[in-house]
Short mmCIF file of C-alpha atoms in Angstrom, two decimals:
data_model
loop_
_atom_site.label_atom_id
_atom_site.label_comp_id
_atom_site.label_asym_id
_atom_site.label_seq_id
_atom_site.Cartn_x
_atom_site.Cartn_y
_atom_site.Cartn_z
CA MET A 1 -27.36 -59.25 74.69
CA HIS A 2 -27.18 -57.79 71.14
CA LEU A 3 -30.82 -56.45 70.06
CA LEU A 4 -31.67 -56.65 66.41
CA TRP A 5 -32.53 -53.49 64.32
CA SER A 6 -36.20 -54.27 64.49
CA GLU A 7 -36.38 -54.63 68.46
CA LEU A 8 -34.50 -51.18 68.63
CA ILE A 9 -36.81 -49.36 66.31
CA THR A 10 -40.07 -51.29 67.52
CA GLU A 11 -39.17 -50.50 71.02
CA LYS A 12 -37.89 -46.85 70.93
CA LEU A 13 -38.48 -45.69 67.43
CA SER A 14 -34.65 -44.97 67.47
CA TYR A 15 -31.99 -46.46 65.29
CA LYS A 16 -28.65 -47.78 66.06
CA PRO A 17 -26.44 -48.92 63.17
CA VAL A 18 -27.06 -52.82 63.04
CA VAL A 19 -27.93 -54.89 60.32
CA ALA A 20 -31.13 -57.01 60.26
CA TRP A 21 -32.45 -59.58 58.04
CA LEU A 22 -35.85 -61.20 57.12
CA ALA A 23 -36.27 -64.45 55.18
CA ASN A 24 -39.09 -65.99 53.08
CA GLU A 25 -37.25 -69.22 52.90
CA PRO A 26 -40.01 -71.09 50.70
CA GLN A 27 -39.50 -68.44 48.00
CA ARG A 28 -35.60 -67.99 48.96
CA LEU A 29 -36.08 -64.32 49.31
CA TYR A 30 -34.05 -62.10 51.89
CA CYS A 31 -34.26 -58.62 52.92
CA GLN A 32 -31.59 -56.69 54.57
CA PHE A 33 -32.10 -53.48 56.53
CA THR A 34 -29.11 -51.22 57.25
CA SER A 35 -28.66 -47.52 58.04
CA HIS A 36 -27.88 -45.02 55.48
CA GLN A 37 -26.86 -41.57 56.65
CA VAL A 38 -27.54 -38.84 54.27
CA ASP A 39 -26.38 -36.07 56.74
CA SER A 40 -26.12 -35.65 60.51
CA ARG A 41 -29.72 -35.07 60.86
CA ASN A 42 -31.29 -37.49 58.25
CA ASP A 43 -30.58 -41.15 58.60
CA LEU A 44 -32.56 -43.50 56.31
CA ILE A 45 -32.74 -47.15 56.24
CA CYS A 46 -31.65 -48.92 53.10
CA LEU A 47 -33.67 -52.08 52.16
CA ARG A 48 -31.89 -54.43 50.13
CA SER A 49 -33.71 -57.81 48.57
CA PHE A 50 -31.91 -60.87 47.42
CA HIS A 51 -32.69 -64.21 45.97
CA TRP A 52 -30.50 -66.88 47.21
CA ARG A 53 -30.31 -70.63 46.08
CA PRO A 54 -27.36 -72.19 47.90
CA PRO A 55 -24.64 -72.96 47.21
CA ASP A 56 -24.71 -69.92 45.05
CA ASP A 57 -24.06 -66.35 46.05
CA PRO A 58 -27.32 -64.18 46.74
CA ILE A 59 -28.55 -62.28 43.69
CA PRO A 60 -29.53 -58.69 44.29
CA GLN A 61 -33.14 -58.11 43.32
CA GLY A 62 -33.15 -54.24 44.28
CA SER A 63 -32.88 -51.68 46.97
CA GLN A 64 -34.49 -48.72 48.20
CA LEU A 65 -34.00 -45.94 50.92
CA MET A 66 -36.97 -45.34 53.12
CA THR A 67 -37.71 -43.41 56.39
CA HIS A 68 -37.34 -45.23 60.05
CA GLU A 69 -41.26 -45.18 59.97
CA GLU A 70 -41.60 -46.68 56.31
CA ALA A 71 -38.97 -49.26 57.23
CA LEU A 72 -40.67 -50.25 60.44
CA GLU A 73 -44.27 -50.61 58.62
CA LYS A 74 -42.22 -52.62 55.79
CA TRP A 75 -40.88 -54.77 58.42
CA ASN A 76 -43.88 -55.38 60.38
CA ARG A 77 -45.88 -56.09 57.09
CA LEU A 78 -43.15 -58.74 55.96
CA LYS A 79 -43.20 -60.29 59.34
CA SER A 80 -47.14 -60.63 59.13
CA MET A 81 -46.79 -62.48 55.88
CA GLY A 82 -44.68 -65.07 57.41
CA TRP A 83 -41.04 -63.68 56.92
CA LYS A 84 -38.73 -64.77 59.99
CA LYS A 85 -35.94 -63.07 61.44
CA CYS A 86 -32.54 -64.43 60.17
CA ALA A 87 -28.85 -63.96 60.17
CA GLY A 88 -28.70 -63.30 56.50
CA PRO A 89 -27.36 -65.46 53.62
CA LEU A 90 -24.05 -66.93 54.14
CA HIS A 91 -21.58 -66.80 51.40
CA ARG A 92 -17.99 -65.93 50.27
CA GLY A 93 -17.85 -62.68 52.30
CA ILE A 94 -19.46 -60.38 49.52
CA LEU A 95 -22.30 -58.95 51.80
#
């Protein structure tokens, strides 16, 4: 079974390079959490946000780098506000 990033970091506060998405479908907003390796000791998480109105491609809204702990706090805060895990927006292979 393939675990999502949030499950990996929540359980062990460790990170494996997988992508995880959260969606706020009523507002058509999506957040992507991915690894961003600065050097061999400092892995960061890149948070990218998008607005998506099908059938158009997602429109980037911004990105930021954060530590694992900051990313976990952000993930949990979004989940507590009603955001749901999802597979991410599907489109023409841009992401």
